[in-house]
Coordinates of C-alpha atoms in Angstrom, one line a residue:
X28 CA -7.5 13.2 -19.0
X29 CA -5.6 13.6 -15.8
X30 CA -2.0 12.0 -16.4
X31 CA 0.3 10.7 -13.1
X32 CA -1.7 11.5 -10.9
X33 CA -1.1 10.2 -6.5
X34 CA -2.7 7.3 -5.9
X35 CA -3.2 5.7 -2.0
X36 CA -3.8 2.0 -0.7
X37 CA -3.7 0.9 2.7
X38 CA -0.2 0.2 2.4
X39 CA 0.9 2.0 -0.6
X40 CA 2.1 5.2 -2.6
X41 CA 2.3 5.6 -6.1
X42 CA 4.0 9.1 -7.1
X43 CA 5.6 10.3 -9.5
X44 CA 9.0 10.1 -10.2
X45 CA 11.3 11.7 -8.8
X46 CA 15.4 12.5 -10.6
X47 CA 16.7 10.9 -7.1
X48 CA 14.8 7.4 -8.2
X49 CA 17.5 6.4 -11.0
X50 CA 19.9 5.7 -8.4
X51 CA 17.5 2.9 -6.5
X52 CA 16.0 1.8 -10.3
X53 CA 19.2 0.6 -11.1
X54 CA 19.9 -0.9 -7.5
X55 CA 17.2 -2.6 -6.6
X56 CA 16.5 -3.7 -10.5
X57 CA 18.7 -2.6 -13.0
X58 CA 21.3 -5.2 -11.4
X59 CA 19.4 -8.4 -10.2
X60 CA 18.6 -11.0 -13.2
X61 CA 15.7 -12.6 -12.2
X62 CA 13.6 -9.0 -12.3
X63 CA 13.7 -9.9 -16.2
X64 CA 13.6 -13.0 -16.3
X65 CA 10.6 -13.7 -18.2
X66 CA 11.3 -10.5 -20.0
X67 CA 14.4 -10.1 -22.0
X68 CA 14.1 -6.0 -21.1
X69 CA 16.1 -3.8 -18.7
X70 CA 15.5 0.1 -19.1
X71 CA 17.9 0.2 -15.5
X72 CA 20.4 -2.1 -16.5
X73 CA 23.4 1.0 -16.4
X74 CA 22.9 3.9 -13.7
X75 CA 23.3 5.5 -17.1
X76 CA 19.8 3.7 -18.7
X77 CA 18.4 4.0 -15.3
X78 CA 18.8 8.5 -15.3
X79 CA 17.8 8.7 -18.1
X80 CA 14.7 6.3 -18.2
X81 CA 13.5 8.5 -15.1
X82 CA 14.1 11.8 -17.4
X83 CA 12.1 10.6 -20.2
X84 CA 9.5 9.8 -17.6
X85 CA 10.0 13.1 -15.7
X86 CA 9.7 15.7 -18.9
X87 CA 6.9 13.0 -20.0
X88 CA 4.6 14.2 -17.2
X89 CA 3.5 17.2 -19.0
X90 CA 1.5 14.3 -21.8
X91 CA -2.2 13.6 -19.8
X92 CA -2.2 10.5 -21.7
X93 CA 1.7 9.2 -19.7
X94 CA 1.0 7.2 -16.7
X95 CA 4.3 6.2 -14.9
X96 CA 4.7 5.6 -10.8
X97 CA 6.8 4.8 -8.7
X98 CA 5.8 2.4 -6.3
X99 CA 6.6 2.9 -1.4
X100 CA 5.7 0.8 1.0
X101 CA 5.1 2.8 4.2
X102 CA 6.8 1.0 6.7
X103 CA 7.8 2.2 10.5
X104 CA 5.6 5.3 9.3
X105 CA 7.6 6.4 6.4
X106 CA 7.7 5.3 2.9
X107 CA 10.5 3.1 1.2
X108 CA 11.1 2.5 -2.3
X109 CA 9.1 -0.5 -4.1
X110 CA 8.9 -0.9 -7.4
X111 CA 7.5 0.1 -10.3
X112 CA 4.1 0.3 -12.1
X113 CA 3.1 2.3 -15.3
X114 CA 0.0 2.6 -18.5
X115 CA 1.6 2.8 -22.0
X116 CA 0.5 2.2 -25.6
X117 CA -3.3 4.0 -25.1
X118 CA -5.7 3.6 -27.9
X119 CA -9.0 6.0 -27.7
X120 CA -10.0 4.2 -31.3
X121 CA -10.4 0.4 -28.7
X122 CA -10.6 2.2 -25.3
X123 CA -7.4 -0.2 -24.8
X124 CA -4.5 0.7 -22.6
X125 CA -1.0 -2.0 -21.4
X126 CA 0.5 -1.9 -18.3
X127 CA 3.5 -3.1 -16.6
X128 CA 4.7 -3.6 -12.9
X129 CA 7.8 -4.3 -11.2
X130 CA 8.3 -4.9 -7.2
X131 CA 11.6 -5.0 -6.4
X132 CA 12.7 -9.0 -4.9
X133 CA 13.1 -9.3 -1.6
X134 CA 9.5 -7.6 -1.9
X135 CA 8.1 -10.2 -3.0
X136 CA 5.1 -12.4 -1.3
X137 CA 3.4 -9.1 0.3
X138 CA 0.6 -8.6 -2.0
X139 CA 2.5 -5.3 -2.9
X140 CA 2.1 -6.4 -7.0
X141 CA -1.3 -6.8 -7.0
X142 CA -2.4 -3.9 -4.4
X143 CA -0.6 -1.6 -6.8
X144 CA -2.5 -3.0 -9.8
X145 CA -5.9 -2.5 -8.0
X146 CA -5.4 1.2 -7.3
X147 CA -3.5 1.4 -11.0
X148 CA -7.1 -0.3 -12.0
X149 CA -9.6 1.4 -10.5
X150 CA -7.6 5.2 -12.0
X151 CA -7.8 4.2 -15.0
X152 CA -11.5 2.8 -15.6
X153 CA -13.4 4.9 -12.6
X154 CA -11.0 8.3 -13.7
X155 CA -10.0 7.7 -16.9
X156 CA -12.9 6.4 -18.0
X157 CA -10.9 3.6 -20.2
X158 CA -12.8 0.7 -20.9
X159 CA -10.3 -2.4 -20.6
X160 CA -7.1 -2.5 -19.6
X161 CA -4.4 -5.1 -20.8
X162 CA -1.5 -6.8 -19.3
X163 CA 0.6 -10.3 -20.5
X164 CA 3.2 -12.1 -18.8
X165 CA 5.4 -16.1 -19.9
X166 CA 3.9 -19.1 -18.6
X167 CA 5.9 -19.1 -15.8
X168 CA 6.3 -16.7 -14.4
X169 CA 3.8 -17.9 -12.2
X170 CA 4.4 -14.8 -9.6
X171 CA 2.8 -12.3 -12.2
X172 CA 0.0 -14.8 -13.8
X173 CA -1.0 -14.8 -9.5
X174 CA -0.2 -10.8 -9.2
X175 CA -2.8 -10.3 -11.9
X176 CA -5.5 -12.9 -11.1
X177 CA -5.4 -11.7 -7.5
X178 CA -6.0 -7.7 -8.5
X179 CA -9.1 -8.8 -10.3
X180 CA -7.3 -9.7 -14.6
X181 CA -9.5 -12.3 -16.9
X182 CA -6.5 -14.2 -19.1
X183 CA -8.4 -13.6 -22.3
X184 CA -5.8 -16.1 -24.8
X185 CA -2.5 -18.1 -24.8
X186 CA -0.6 -17.7 -27.8
X187 CA 1.7 -20.9 -27.8
X188 CA 5.8 -19.9 -28.4
X189 CA 4.1 -16.2 -28.5
X190 CA 7.3 -14.4 -26.3
X191 CA 10.7 -15.2 -27.2
X192 CA 13.1 -13.8 -24.5
X193 CA 16.8 -14.5 -26.0
X194 CA 16.9 -18.3 -26.6
X195 CA 14.1 -19.4 -24.9
X196 CA 11.0 -19.1 -26.0
X197 CA 7.6 -19.0 -23.8
X198 CA 3.5 -19.6 -24.2
X199 CA 2.3 -16.1 -24.0
X200 CA -0.9 -15.5 -22.0
X201 CA -2.7 -12.1 -22.2
X202 CA -4.3 -10.8 -19.7
X203 CA -8.1 -8.1 -19.4
X204 CA -9.4 -5.9 -16.7
X205 CA -12.9 -3.8 -17.7
X206 CA -15.1 -2.2 -15.8
X207 CA -17.5 -5.3 -15.6
X208 CA -15.4 -6.9 -13.1
X209 CA -16.3 -4.6 -10.9
X210 CA -19.9 -4.7 -10.9
X211 CA -18.8 -8.9 -10.1
X212 CA -17.7 -7.6 -7.4
X213 CA -20.6 -5.9 -6.4
X214 CA -22.5 -9.1 -7.1
X215 CA -20.3 -11.1 -4.7
X216 CA -18.0 -12.8 -7.2
X217 CA -14.6 -11.2 -6.9
X218 CA -13.2 -12.1 -11.3
X219 CA -10.0 -13.8 -10.4
X220 CA -12.6 -16.1 -8.8
X221 CA -13.4 -16.3 -12.9
X222 CA -12.4 -20.2 -13.4
X223 CA -12.1 -21.0 -9.1
X224 CA -15.0 -23.8 -8.4
X225 CA -16.2 -21.3 -5.7
X226 CA -20.1 -21.3 -5.6
X227 CA -21.7 -17.7 -3.2
X228 CA -24.9 -18.9 -2.8
X229 CA -27.8 -17.4 -0.4
X230 CA -27.0 -19.7 2.3
X231 CA -22.7 -19.2 2.1
X232 CA -20.4 -20.2 0.3
X233 CA -19.4 -24.0 -2.0
X234 CA -15.1 -24.3 -1.8
X235 CA -14.1 -27.0 -3.5
X236 CA -10.0 -27.5 -3.2
X237 CA -6.7 -28.9 -2.0
X238 CA -4.1 -29.0 0.1
X239 CA -0.9 -30.7 -0.2
X240 CA 1.3 -32.2 2.5
X241 CA 4.4 -31.9 2.3
X242 CA 7.7 -33.0 4.4
X243 CA 11.3 -32.5 4.7
X244 CA 13.7 -33.3 7.2
X245 CA 11.4 -34.5 9.3
X246 CA 8.9 -30.9 8.9
X247 CA 5.1 -30.4 7.0
X248 CA 5.4 -26.6 5.3
X249 CA 2.5 -24.6 6.8
X250 CA 1.2 -20.9 5.3
X251 CA 0.2 -18.2 8.0
X252 CA -1.2 -14.3 7.1
X253 CA -1.9 -11.9 9.7
X254 CA -5.4 -11.8 9.2
X255 CA -6.4 -15.1 9.8
X256 CA -5.5 -16.9 13.7
X257 CA -4.4 -20.2 12.1
X258 CA -2.4 -22.0 10.1
X259 CA -3.2 -24.2 7.1
X260 CA -1.4 -26.1 4.0
X261 CA 0.0 -24.9 0.4
X262 CA -3.2 -25.2 -1.7
X263 CA -5.9 -23.3 -2.8
X264 CA -9.3 -24.1 -4.9
X265 CA -9.8 -26.4 -8.2
X266 CA -10.3 -24.6 -11.3
X267 CA -13.0 -25.4 -13.6
X268 CA -11.8 -28.5 -15.7
X269 CA -9.5 -29.4 -14.0
X270 CA -8.3 -32.3 -12.2
X271 CA -7.4 -32.6 -8.7
X272 CA -3.5 -33.6 -9.0
X273 CA -3.4 -31.0 -11.4
X274 CA -4.5 -28.2 -9.0
X275 CA -2.5 -30.1 -6.4
X276 CA 0.8 -29.6 -8.9
X277 CA -0.3 -26.0 -9.8
X278 CA -0.7 -24.7 -6.4
X279 CA 2.4 -26.0 -5.5
X280 CA 4.2 -24.7 -8.1
X281 CA 2.4 -21.0 -8.3
X282 CA 2.9 -20.8 -4.4
X283 CA 6.7 -21.6 -3.5
X284 CA 8.1 -21.3 -7.0
X285 CA 9.0 -25.3 -7.5
X286 CA 7.8 -29.1 -8.9
X287 CA 6.8 -31.0 -6.9
X288 CA 5.4 -34.0 -8.0
X289 CA 2.4 -36.3 -6.4
X290 CA 3.4 -39.5 -3.3
X291 CA -0.1 -40.7 -2.8
X292 CA -3.5 -39.1 -2.6
X293 CA -4.3 -39.2 1.2
X294 CA -7.8 -37.2 2.2
X295 CA -11.1 -36.5 1.4
X296 CA -12.6 -34.2 3.4
X297 CA -16.2 -32.8 3.7
X298 CA -16.3 -29.1 5.5
X299 CA -19.2 -27.2 7.2
X300 CA -17.6 -24.6 9.2
X301 CA -18.4 -20.4 9.3
X302 CA -15.6 -18.6 8.1
X303 CA -13.6 -17.0 11.0
X304 CA -12.6 -14.1 9.2
X305 CA -15.9 -13.5 6.9
X306 CA -18.6 -14.4 8.5
X307 CA -20.0 -16.7 6.2
X308 CA -20.7 -19.7 6.9
X309 CA -18.7 -22.1 4.3
X310 CA -18.8 -26.1 2.7
X311 CA -16.7 -26.9 1.4
X312 CA -15.1 -29.9 0.1
X313 CA -11.2 -31.0 -0.6
X314 CA -8.7 -33.8 -1.6
X315 CA -5.4 -33.5 0.0
X316 CA -2.3 -35.3 -1.3
X317 CA 1.4 -35.6 0.1
X318 CA 3.6 -34.1 -2.0
X319 CA 7.0 -36.2 -3.1
X320 CA 10.3 -34.9 -0.8
X321 CA 12.3 -32.7 -3.5
X322 CA 16.0 -31.2 -2.7
X323 CA 14.4 -28.2 -4.6
X324 CA 12.7 -27.1 -0.6
X325 CA 15.5 -26.5 1.0
X326 CA 15.2 -22.7 -0.8
X327 CA 11.8 -21.9 -1.1
X328 CA 9.9 -18.0 -1.5
X329 CA 6.5 -16.7 -1.1
X330 CA 5.1 -16.1 -4.2
X331 CA 1.2 -15.8 -2.8
X332 CA -1.1 -13.3 -1.6
X333 CA -4.5 -14.2 -0.2
X334 CA -7.4 -13.7 -1.8
X335 CA -8.1 -10.3 0.0
X336 CA -4.8 -9.3 -0.9
X337 CA -3.3 -10.2 2.4
X338 CA 0.5 -10.9 2.5
X339 CA 1.4 -14.9 3.0
X340 CA 4.4 -16.6 5.4
X341 CA 5.7 -20.3 5.3
X342 CA 7.0 -22.1 8.1
X343 CA 8.7 -25.3 8.9
X344 CA 7.0 -27.0 11.9
X345 CA 8.6 -29.8 12.8
X346 CA 6.0 -32.9 12.5
X347 CA 6.2 -33.6 16.4
X348 CA 4.9 -29.9 16.9
X349 CA 2.2 -29.6 15.0
X350 CA -0.3 -30.0 17.8
X351 CA 1.1 -26.6 19.6
X352 CA -0.1 -24.8 16.0
X353 CA -3.9 -23.6 15.5
X354 CA -4.4 -25.0 11.9
X355 CA -6.8 -26.0 9.8
X356 CA -8.8 -27.5 8.9
X357 CA -9.0 -29.4 12.5
X358 CA -9.7 -32.7 11.6
X359 CA -6.1 -33.1 9.1
X360 CA -3.9 -31.4 11.6
X361 CA -5.1 -34.5 14.2
X362 CA -3.6 -36.6 11.0
X363 CA 0.0 -35.3 10.6
X364 CA 1.6 -36.9 13.6
X365 CA 0.4 -40.3 11.6
X366 CA -0.5 -40.3 8.3
X367 CA -3.3 -42.9 7.3
X368 CA -1.7 -45.7 4.7
X369 CA -5.1 -45.6 2.8
X370 CA -6.6 -42.7 1.7
X371 CA -9.6 -41.6 4.3
X372 CA -12.8 -39.7 3.9
X373 CA -13.4 -36.9 6.6
X374 CA -16.9 -35.3 7.2
X375 CA -15.7 -32.4 9.2
X376 CA -19.1 -30.2 11.2
X377 CA -19.1 -27.4 12.8
X378 CA -21.7 -25.6 11.8
X379 CA -24.9 -26.4 8.9

């Protein structure tokens, strides 16, 4: 085994720890209770603990089965400390290894976790030839759940009440990544799409998705990312064996971190178009719900990245100004300023 070697992605550098990293680990990870809300394990809680952890990491680099990286994000031609990722409990007989990751909270929502995991998975399975990489998270930890799925992991099991943190008990979600995931991607199906009702076909792609119309204090919540020229509502693909009502509540929780109830059903849309980023022809069924207002909407954190790994941003737009933004689907955008009192069936054909 090669052990911990430096890895690079488009935005990130994963490198070996240095003694000066102890202060960064304590500052960004050790003093923030949210970092360990669902694990209860904090090896950087004091400066002394952080220094001891880093010394242990550095001493372990002589062991070729040890894998531990500091994550750095490239910004303005320099790198800044962004978090940690490591692989441990290597079992050569079972062919498994487990990964763990922490990204400092002020950088959440930028796709760093998923991008780091993808680099580590590729290295462990392709270079170190470890057949299976495992990880887990608490059921309420939607940020970690989504990062693992975006990185190509499959949920393999749920341990009911399998995780105790202080006085709280959570279900434990177990995940795996194997070399088979790469084969499915090469065939055009992302492993993170395993439960999604989306089908790649010879003529294009079929999607079944939901959208959440979220209005608060006279403004509507939109999302945006740097890869795509348009804005869109919170939402995502329906999972197999899931109702659209369940999907919209789940997607809202995963993407903005709040629990919202459905107010009413608004639109059922059949749409035919060519994707502006991928160029793929798409046949999409969309179900849109108006969500109930909530004080929780005063303070939001975007927890989502696109399927291509681009970080998403949230934007509150006054309803009367929605016409000034390029919002898709355009047929839905045209109805935002005056929502119908009864559900509507919409057919929008750009290309077919």
